[in-house]
PDB file of C-alpha atoms in Angstrom:
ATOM      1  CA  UNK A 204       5.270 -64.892 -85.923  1.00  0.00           C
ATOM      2  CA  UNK A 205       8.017 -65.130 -83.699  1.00  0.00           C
ATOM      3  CA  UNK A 206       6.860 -61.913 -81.589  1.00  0.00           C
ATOM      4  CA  UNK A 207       3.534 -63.869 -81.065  1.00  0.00           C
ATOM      5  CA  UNK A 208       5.577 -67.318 -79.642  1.00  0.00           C
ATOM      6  CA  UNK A 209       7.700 -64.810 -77.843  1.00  0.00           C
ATOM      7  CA  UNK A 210       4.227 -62.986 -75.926  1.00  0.00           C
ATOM      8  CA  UNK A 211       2.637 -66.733 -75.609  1.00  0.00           C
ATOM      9  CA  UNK A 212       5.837 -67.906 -73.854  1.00  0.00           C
ATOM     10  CA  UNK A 213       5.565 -64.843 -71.066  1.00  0.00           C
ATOM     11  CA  UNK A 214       2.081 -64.772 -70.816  1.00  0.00           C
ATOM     12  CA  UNK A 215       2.143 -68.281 -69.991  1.00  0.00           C
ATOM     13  CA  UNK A 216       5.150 -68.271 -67.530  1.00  0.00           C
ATOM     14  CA  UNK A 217       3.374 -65.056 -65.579  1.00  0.00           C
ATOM     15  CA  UNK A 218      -0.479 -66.901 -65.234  1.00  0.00           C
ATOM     16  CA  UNK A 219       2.048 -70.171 -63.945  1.00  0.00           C
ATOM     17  CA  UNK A 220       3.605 -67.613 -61.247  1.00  0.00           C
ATOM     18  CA  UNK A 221       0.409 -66.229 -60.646  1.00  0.00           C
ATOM     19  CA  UNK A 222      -1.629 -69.904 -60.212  1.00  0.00           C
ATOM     20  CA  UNK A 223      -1.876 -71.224 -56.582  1.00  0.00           C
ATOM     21  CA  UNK A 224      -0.819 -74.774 -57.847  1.00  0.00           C
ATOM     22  CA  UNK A 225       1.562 -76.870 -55.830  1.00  0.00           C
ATOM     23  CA  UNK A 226       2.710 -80.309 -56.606  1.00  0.00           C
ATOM     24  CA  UNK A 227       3.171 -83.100 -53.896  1.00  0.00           C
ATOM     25  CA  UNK A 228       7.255 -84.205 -53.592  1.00  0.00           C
ATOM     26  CA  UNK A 229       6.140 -87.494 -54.888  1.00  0.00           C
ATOM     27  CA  UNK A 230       5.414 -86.126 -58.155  1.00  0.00           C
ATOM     28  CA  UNK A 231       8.147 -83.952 -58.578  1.00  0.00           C
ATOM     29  CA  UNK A 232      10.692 -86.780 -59.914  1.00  0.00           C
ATOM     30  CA  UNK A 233       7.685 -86.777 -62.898  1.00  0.00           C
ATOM     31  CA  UNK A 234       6.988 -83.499 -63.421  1.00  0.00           C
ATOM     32  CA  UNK A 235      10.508 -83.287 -64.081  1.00  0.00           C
ATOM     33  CA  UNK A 236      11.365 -86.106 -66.672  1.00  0.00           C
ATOM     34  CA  UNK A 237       8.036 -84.667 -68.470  1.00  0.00           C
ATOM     35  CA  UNK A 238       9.446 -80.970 -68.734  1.00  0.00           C
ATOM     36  CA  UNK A 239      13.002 -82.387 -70.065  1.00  0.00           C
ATOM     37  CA  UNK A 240      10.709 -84.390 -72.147  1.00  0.00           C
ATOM     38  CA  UNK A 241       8.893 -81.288 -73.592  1.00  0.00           C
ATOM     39  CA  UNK A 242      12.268 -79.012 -74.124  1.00  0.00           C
ATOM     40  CA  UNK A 243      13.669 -82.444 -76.024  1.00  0.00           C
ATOM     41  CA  UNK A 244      10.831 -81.957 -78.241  1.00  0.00           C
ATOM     42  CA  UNK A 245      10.518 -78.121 -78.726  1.00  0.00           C
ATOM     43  CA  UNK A 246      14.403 -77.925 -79.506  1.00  0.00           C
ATOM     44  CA  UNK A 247      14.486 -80.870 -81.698  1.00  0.00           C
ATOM     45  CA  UNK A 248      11.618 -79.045 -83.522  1.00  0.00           C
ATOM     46  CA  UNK A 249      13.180 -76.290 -83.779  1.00  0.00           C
ATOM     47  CA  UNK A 250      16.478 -77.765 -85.388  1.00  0.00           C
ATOM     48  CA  UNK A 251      13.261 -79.680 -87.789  1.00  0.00           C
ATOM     49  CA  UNK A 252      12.326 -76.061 -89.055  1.00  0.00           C
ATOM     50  CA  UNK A 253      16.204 -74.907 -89.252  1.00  0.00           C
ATOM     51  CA  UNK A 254      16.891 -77.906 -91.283  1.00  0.00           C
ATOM     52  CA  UNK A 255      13.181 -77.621 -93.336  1.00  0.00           C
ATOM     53  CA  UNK A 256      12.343 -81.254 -92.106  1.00  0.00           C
ATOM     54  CA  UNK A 257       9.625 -80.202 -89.887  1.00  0.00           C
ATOM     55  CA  UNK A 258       6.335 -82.036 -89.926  1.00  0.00           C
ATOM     56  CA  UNK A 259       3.733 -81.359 -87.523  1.00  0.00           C
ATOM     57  CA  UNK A 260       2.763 -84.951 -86.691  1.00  0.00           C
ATOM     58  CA  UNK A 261       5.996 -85.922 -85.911  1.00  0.00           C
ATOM     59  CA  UNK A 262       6.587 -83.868 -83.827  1.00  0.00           C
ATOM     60  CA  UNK A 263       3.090 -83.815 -82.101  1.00  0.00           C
ATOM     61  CA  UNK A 264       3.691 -87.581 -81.871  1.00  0.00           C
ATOM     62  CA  UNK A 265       7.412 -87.080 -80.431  1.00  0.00           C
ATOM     63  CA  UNK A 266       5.904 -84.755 -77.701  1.00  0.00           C
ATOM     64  CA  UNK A 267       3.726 -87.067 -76.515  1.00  0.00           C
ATOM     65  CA  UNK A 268       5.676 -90.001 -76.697  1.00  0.00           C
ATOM     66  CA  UNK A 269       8.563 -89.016 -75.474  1.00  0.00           C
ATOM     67  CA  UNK A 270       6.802 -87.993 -72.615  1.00  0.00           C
ATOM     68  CA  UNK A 271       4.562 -90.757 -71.591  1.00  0.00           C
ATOM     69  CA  UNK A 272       7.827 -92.824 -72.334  1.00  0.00           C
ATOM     70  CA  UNK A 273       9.975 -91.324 -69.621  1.00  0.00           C
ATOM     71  CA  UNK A 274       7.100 -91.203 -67.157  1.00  0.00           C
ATOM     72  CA  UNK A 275       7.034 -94.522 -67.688  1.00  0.00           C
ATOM     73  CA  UNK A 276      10.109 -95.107 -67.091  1.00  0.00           C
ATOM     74  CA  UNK A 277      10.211 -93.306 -64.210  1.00  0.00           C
ATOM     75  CA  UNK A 278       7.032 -95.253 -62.304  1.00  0.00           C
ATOM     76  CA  UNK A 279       8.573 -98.585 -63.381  1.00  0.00           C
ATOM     77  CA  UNK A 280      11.855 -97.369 -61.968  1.00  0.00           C
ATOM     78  CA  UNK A 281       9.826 -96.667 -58.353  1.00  0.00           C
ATOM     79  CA  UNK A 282       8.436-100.009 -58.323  1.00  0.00           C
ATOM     80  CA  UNK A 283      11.599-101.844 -58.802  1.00  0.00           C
ATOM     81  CA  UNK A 284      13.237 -99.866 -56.499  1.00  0.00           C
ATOM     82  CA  UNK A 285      15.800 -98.287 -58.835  1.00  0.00           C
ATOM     83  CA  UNK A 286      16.625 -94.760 -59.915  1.00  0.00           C
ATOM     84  CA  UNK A 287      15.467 -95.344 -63.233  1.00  0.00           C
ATOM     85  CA  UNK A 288      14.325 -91.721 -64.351  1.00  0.00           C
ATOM     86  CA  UNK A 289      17.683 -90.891 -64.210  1.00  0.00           C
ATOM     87  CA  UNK A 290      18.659 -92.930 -67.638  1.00  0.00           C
ATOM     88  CA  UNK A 291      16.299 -90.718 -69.278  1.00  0.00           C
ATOM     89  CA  UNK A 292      17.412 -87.372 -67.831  1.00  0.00           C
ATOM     90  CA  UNK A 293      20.475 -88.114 -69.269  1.00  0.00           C
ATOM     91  CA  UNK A 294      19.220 -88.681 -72.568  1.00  0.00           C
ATOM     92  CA  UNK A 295      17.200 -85.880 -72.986  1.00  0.00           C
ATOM     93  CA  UNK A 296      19.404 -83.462 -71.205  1.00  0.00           C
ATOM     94  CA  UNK A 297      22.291 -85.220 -74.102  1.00  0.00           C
ATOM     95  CA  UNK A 298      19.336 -84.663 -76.954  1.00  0.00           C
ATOM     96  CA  UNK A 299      18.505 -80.813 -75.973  1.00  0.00           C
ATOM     97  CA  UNK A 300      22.307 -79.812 -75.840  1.00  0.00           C
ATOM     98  CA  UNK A 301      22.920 -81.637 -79.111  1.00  0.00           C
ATOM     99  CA  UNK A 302      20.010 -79.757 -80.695  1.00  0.00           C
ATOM    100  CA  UNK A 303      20.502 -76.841 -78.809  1.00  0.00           C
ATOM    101  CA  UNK A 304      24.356 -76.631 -80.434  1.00  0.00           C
ATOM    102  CA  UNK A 305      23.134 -77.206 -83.838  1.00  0.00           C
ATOM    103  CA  UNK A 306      20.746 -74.408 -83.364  1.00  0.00           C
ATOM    104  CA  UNK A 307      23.402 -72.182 -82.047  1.00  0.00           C
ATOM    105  CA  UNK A 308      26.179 -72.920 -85.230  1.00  0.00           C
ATOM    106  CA  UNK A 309      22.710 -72.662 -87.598  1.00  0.00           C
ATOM    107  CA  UNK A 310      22.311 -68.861 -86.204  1.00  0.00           C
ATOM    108  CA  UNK A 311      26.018 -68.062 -85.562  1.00  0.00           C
ATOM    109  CA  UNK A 312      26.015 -68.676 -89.287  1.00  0.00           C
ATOM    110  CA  UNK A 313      22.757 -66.827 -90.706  1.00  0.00           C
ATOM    111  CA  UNK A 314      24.146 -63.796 -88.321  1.00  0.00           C
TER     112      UNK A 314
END
C-alpha cells in the first residue's frame, strides 16, 4: 500500500517537472495558501489513520474546504488592501508542524 502512495507521489512530482506549465506572479500568493492548504490536510489525515479516527469524508471535505477557505481569504485580503493570506499561512504552517510532531512521537514509538 504504502509502496504504491510512495510510486504515485514520484510519478506525479516527475510529469510536474516535466509539464511546460507556468503560473503568472499574481497567482503565486494562491497557489501557495492552496498547497499549505493541501499538506494541512494530508498530515492531519495522516495523524486520523495513526490515531484510527480517519473517515474519508472528512477529510475529503477538510481538503476542499480548507482550501477554498484560505483562497478566500487571500482574494478578500487583495481587495482590502491587506496581507491577509498571511493569517492563514500561519495557521496551517502551526497545524502541519503540530500534526507533523504527533506523527513523528507516534513512529519514534512503534520503532
Amino acid at each position: 500500500m504504502w509502496l504504491l502512495v510512495l510510486f504515485c507521489l514520484i510519478l506525479g512530482i516527475f510529469i510536474g517537472f516535466q509539464l511546460p506549465l507556468f503560473l503568472p506572479d499574481f497567482y503565486a500568493k494562491y497557489m501557495s495558501i492552496a498547497v499549505l492548504a493541501a499538506l494541512d490536510s494530508v498530515f492531519g489525515g495522516i495523524r486520523a489513520y495513526i490515531e484510527e479516527t480517519f473517515d474519508n469524508t472528512v477529510f475529503i471535505t477538510g481538503f476542499i474546504t480548507n482550501t477554498l477557505l484560505a483562497a478566500a481569504i487571500a482574494y478578500l485580503g487583495d481587495r482590502l488592501g491587506v496581507e491577509l493570506y498571511l493569517a492563514a499561512v500561519i495557521v496551517f504552517g502551526v497545524r502541519i508542524f503540530q500534526n507533523l510532531g504527533i506523527i513523528r512521537r507516534y513512529l519514534i514509538k512503534k520503532y
